PDB file of C-alpha atoms in Angstrom:
ATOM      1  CA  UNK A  25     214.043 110.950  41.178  1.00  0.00           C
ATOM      2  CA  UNK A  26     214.368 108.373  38.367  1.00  0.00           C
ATOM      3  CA  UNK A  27     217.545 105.911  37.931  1.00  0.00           C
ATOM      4  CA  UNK A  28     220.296 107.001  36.311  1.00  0.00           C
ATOM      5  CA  UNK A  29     220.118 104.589  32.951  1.00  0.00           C
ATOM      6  CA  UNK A  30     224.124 103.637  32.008  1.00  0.00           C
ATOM      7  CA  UNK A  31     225.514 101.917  29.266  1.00  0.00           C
ATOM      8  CA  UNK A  32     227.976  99.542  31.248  1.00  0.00           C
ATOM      9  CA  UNK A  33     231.255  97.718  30.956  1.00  0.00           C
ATOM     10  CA  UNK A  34     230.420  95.003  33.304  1.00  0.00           C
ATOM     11  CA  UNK A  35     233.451  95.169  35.323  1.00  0.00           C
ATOM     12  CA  UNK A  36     232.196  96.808  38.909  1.00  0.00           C
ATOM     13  CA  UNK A  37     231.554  94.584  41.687  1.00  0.00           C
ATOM     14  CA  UNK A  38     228.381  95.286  42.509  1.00  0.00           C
ATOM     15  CA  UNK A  39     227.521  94.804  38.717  1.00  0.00           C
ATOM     16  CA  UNK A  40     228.811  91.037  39.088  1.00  0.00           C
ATOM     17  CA  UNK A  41     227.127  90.251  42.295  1.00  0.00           C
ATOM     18  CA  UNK A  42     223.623  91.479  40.328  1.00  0.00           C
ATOM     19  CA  UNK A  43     224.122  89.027  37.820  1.00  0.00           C
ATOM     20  CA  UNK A  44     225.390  86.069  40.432  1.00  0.00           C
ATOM     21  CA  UNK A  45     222.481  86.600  42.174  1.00  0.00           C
ATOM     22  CA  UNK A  46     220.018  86.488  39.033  1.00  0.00           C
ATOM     23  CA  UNK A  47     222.003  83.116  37.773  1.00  0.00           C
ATOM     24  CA  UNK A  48     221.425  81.482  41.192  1.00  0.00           C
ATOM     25  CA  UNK A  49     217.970  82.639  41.203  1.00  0.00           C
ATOM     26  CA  UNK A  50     217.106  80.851  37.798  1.00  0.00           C
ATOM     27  CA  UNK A  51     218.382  78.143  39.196  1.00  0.00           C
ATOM     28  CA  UNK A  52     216.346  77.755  41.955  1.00  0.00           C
ATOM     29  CA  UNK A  53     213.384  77.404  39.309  1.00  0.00           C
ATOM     30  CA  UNK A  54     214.480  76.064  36.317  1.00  0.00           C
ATOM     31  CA  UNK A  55     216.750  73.532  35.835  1.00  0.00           C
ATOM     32  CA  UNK A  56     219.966  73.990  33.643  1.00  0.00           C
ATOM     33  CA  UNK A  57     218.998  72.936  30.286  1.00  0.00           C
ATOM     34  CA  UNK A  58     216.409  75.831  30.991  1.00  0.00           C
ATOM     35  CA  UNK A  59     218.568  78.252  32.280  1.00  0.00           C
ATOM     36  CA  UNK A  60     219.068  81.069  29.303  1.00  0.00           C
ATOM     37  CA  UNK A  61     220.489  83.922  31.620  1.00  0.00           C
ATOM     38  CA  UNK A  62     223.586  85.148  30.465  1.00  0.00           C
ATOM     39  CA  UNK A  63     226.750  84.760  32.504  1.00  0.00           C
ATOM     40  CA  UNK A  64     229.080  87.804  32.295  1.00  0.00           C
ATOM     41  CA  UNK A  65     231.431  86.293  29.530  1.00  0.00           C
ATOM     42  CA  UNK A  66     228.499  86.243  27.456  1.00  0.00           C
ATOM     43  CA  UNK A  67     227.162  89.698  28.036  1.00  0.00           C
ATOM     44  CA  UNK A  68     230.369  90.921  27.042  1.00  0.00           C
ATOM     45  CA  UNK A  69     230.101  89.167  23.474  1.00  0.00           C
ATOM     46  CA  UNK A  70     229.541  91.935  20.430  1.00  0.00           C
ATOM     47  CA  UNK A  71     225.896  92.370  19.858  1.00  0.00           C
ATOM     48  CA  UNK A  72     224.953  92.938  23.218  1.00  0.00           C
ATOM     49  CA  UNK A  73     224.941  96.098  25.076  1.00  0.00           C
ATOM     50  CA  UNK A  74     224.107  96.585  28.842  1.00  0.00           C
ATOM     51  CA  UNK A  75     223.219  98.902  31.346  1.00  0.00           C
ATOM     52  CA  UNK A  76     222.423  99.527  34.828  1.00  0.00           C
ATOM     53  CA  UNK A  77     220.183 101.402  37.177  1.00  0.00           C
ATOM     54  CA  UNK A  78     221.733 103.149  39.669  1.00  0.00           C
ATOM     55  CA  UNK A  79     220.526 105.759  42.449  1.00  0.00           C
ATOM     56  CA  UNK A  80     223.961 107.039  43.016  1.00  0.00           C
ATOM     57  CA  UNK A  81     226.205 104.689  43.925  1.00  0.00           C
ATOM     58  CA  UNK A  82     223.361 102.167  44.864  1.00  0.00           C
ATOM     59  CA  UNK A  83     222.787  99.652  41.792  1.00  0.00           C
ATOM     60  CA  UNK A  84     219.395  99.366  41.421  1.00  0.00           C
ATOM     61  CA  UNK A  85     219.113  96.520  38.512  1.00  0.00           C
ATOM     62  CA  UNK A  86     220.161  95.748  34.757  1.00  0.00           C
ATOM     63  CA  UNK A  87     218.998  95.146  31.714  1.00  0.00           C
ATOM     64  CA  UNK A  88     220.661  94.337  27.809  1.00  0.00           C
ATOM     65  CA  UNK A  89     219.419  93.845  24.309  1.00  0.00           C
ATOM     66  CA  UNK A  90     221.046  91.019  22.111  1.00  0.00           C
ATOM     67  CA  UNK A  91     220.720  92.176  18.668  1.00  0.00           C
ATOM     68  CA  UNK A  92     219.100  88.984  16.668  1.00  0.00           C
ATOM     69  CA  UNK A  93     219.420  91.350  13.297  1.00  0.00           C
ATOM     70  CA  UNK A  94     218.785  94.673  11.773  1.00  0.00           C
ATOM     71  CA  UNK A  95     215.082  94.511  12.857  1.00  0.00           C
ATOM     72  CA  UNK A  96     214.735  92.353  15.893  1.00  0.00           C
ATOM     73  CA  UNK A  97     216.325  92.486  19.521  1.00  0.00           C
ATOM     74  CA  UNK A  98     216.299  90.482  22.151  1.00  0.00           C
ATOM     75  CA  UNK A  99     215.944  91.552  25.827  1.00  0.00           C
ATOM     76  CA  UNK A 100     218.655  89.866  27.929  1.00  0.00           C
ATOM     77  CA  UNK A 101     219.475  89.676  31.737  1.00  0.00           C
ATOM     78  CA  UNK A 102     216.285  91.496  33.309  1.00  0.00           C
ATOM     79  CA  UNK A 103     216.925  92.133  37.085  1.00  0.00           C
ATOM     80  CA  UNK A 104     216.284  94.043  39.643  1.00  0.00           C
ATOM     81  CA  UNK A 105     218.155  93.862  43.132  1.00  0.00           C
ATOM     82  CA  UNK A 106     216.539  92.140  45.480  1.00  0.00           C
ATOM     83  CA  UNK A 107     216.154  95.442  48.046  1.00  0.00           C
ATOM     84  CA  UNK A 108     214.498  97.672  45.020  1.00  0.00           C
ATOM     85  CA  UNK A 109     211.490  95.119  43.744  1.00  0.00           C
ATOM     86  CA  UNK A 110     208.868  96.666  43.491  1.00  0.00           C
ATOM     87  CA  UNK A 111     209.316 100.404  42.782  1.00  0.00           C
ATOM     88  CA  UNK A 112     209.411 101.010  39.359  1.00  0.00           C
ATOM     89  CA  UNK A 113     213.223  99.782  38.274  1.00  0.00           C
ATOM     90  CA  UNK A 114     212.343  97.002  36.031  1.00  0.00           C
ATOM     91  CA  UNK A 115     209.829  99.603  34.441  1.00  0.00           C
ATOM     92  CA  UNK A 116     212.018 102.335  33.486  1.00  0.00           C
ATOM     93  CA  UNK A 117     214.623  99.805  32.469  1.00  0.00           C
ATOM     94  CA  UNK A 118     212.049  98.039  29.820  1.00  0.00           C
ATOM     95  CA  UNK A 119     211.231 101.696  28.869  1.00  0.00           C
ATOM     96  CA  UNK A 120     214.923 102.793  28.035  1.00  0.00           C
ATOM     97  CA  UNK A 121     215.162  99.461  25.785  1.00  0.00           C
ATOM     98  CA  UNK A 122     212.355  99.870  24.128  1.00  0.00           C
ATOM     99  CA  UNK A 123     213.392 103.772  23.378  1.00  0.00           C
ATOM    100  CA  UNK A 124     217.021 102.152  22.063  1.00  0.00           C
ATOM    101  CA  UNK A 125     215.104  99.288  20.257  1.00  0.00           C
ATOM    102  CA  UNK A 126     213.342 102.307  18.022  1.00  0.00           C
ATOM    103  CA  UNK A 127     216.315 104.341  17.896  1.00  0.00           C
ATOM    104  CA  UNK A 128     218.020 101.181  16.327  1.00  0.00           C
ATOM    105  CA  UNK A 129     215.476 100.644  13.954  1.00  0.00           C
ATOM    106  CA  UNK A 130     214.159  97.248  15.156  1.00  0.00           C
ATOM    107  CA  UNK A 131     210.616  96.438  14.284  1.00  0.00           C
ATOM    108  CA  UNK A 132     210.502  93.482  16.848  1.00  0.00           C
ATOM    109  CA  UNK A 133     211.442  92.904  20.354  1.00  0.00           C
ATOM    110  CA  UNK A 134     211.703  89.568  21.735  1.00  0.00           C
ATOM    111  CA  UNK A 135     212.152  87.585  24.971  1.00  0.00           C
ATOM    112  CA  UNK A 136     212.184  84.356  26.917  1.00  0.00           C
ATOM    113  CA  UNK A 137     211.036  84.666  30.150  1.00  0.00           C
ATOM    114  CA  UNK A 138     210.065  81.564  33.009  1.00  0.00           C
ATOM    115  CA  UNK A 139     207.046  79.737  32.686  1.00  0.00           C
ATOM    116  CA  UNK A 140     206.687  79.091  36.952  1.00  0.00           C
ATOM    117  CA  UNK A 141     204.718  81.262  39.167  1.00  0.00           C
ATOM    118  CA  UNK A 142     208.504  83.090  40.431  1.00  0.00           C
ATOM    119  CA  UNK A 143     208.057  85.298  37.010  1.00  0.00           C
ATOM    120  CA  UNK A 144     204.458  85.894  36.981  1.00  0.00           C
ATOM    121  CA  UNK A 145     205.643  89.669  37.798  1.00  0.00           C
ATOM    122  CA  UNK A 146     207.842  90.145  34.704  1.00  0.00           C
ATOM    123  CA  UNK A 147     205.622  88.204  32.661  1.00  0.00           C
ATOM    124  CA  UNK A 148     202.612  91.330  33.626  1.00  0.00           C
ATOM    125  CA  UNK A 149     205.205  93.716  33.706  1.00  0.00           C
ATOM    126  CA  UNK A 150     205.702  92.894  29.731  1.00  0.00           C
ATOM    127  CA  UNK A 151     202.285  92.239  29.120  1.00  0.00           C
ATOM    128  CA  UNK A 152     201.132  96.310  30.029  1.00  0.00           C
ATOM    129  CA  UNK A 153     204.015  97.114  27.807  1.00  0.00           C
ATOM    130  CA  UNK A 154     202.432  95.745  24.981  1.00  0.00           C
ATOM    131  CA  UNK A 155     204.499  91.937  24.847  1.00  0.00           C
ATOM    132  CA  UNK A 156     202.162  88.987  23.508  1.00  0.00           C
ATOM    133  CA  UNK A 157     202.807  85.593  24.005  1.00  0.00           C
ATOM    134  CA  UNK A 158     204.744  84.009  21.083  1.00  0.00           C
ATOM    135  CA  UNK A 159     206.193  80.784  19.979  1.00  0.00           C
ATOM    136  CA  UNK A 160     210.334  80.100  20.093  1.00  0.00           C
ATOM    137  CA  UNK A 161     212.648  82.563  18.296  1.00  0.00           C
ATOM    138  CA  UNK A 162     216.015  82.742  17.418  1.00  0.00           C
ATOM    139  CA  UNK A 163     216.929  78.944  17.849  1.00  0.00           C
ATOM    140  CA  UNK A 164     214.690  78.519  21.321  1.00  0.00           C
ATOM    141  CA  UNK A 165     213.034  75.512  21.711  1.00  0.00           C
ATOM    142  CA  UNK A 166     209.602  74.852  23.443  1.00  0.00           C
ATOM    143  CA  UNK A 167     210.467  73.897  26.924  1.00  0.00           C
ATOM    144  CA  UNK A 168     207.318  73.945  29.423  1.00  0.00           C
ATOM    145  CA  UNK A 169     210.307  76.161  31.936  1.00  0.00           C
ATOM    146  CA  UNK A 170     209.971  78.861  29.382  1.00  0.00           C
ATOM    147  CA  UNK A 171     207.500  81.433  27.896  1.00  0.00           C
ATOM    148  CA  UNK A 172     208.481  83.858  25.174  1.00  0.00           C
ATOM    149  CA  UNK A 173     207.218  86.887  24.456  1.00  0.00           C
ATOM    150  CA  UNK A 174     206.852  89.382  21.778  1.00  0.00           C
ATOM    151  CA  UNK A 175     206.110  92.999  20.722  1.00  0.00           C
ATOM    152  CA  UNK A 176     206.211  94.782  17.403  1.00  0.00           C
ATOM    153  CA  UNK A 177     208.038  98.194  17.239  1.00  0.00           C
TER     154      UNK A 177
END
């Protein structure tokens, strides 16, 4: 059975230790200056909207688009929990934001993703949906930690 897809409010436990863990793991391979996960202050900031995967009351991962304007989002805070890599999560979530992405009338979707082996898995993950590589958006800069990534709508 797929994950339930919700739009959340950030304020479950489990929902903070996701995004704790996913800080602490871009910091094991980037360091801060390179760091452009979003802490939970931030997510909350209008804009952005999140949601989680959950398999009842097991949260499966996350995911948020970061509206950059009328035509172009920005995917935000990609994670899975550690105990569900590898079985599809990240997939469905990258399909329900691309579904919302059209359904807001975006034409572009953007992201910044690391540059080190650790996110060779997203980086193919977005490359079968259809992301190219890309120069800086949205006030990035070109930092050899990061890769960015782009796909028309």
């Amino acid at each position: 059975m797929p994950p339930e897809i919700r739009t959340d409010d950030l304020s479950a436990p489990a929902v903070h230790a996701l995004l704790r863990e996913h800080l602490e793991n871009m910091a094991l391979h980037s360091p801060p200056e390179s760091i452009h996960a979003l802490d939970l202050k931030a997510l909350r900031q209008p804009g952005i909207t999140f949601w989680t995967a959950w398999d009842g009351n097991d949260l499966l991962g996350c995911g948020a688009l970061k509206e950059l304007d009328s035509t172009h989002g920005e995917i935000k805070s990609m994670r899975t929990a550690s105990a569900h890599r590898r079985k599809g999560v990240a997939a469905t979530m990258l399909k329900h934001l691309l579904t919302v992405a059209g359904q807001r009338g975006y034409r572009r979707l953007s992201l910044e993703t690391g540059s080190m082996a650790a996110f060779e898995p997203a980086r193919a993950m977005y490359a079968r949906f259809g992301f190219i590589f890309c120069g800086p958006f949205n006030g990035y800069v070109e930092d050899p930690y990061s890769v960015f990534m782009t796909r028309a709508l």
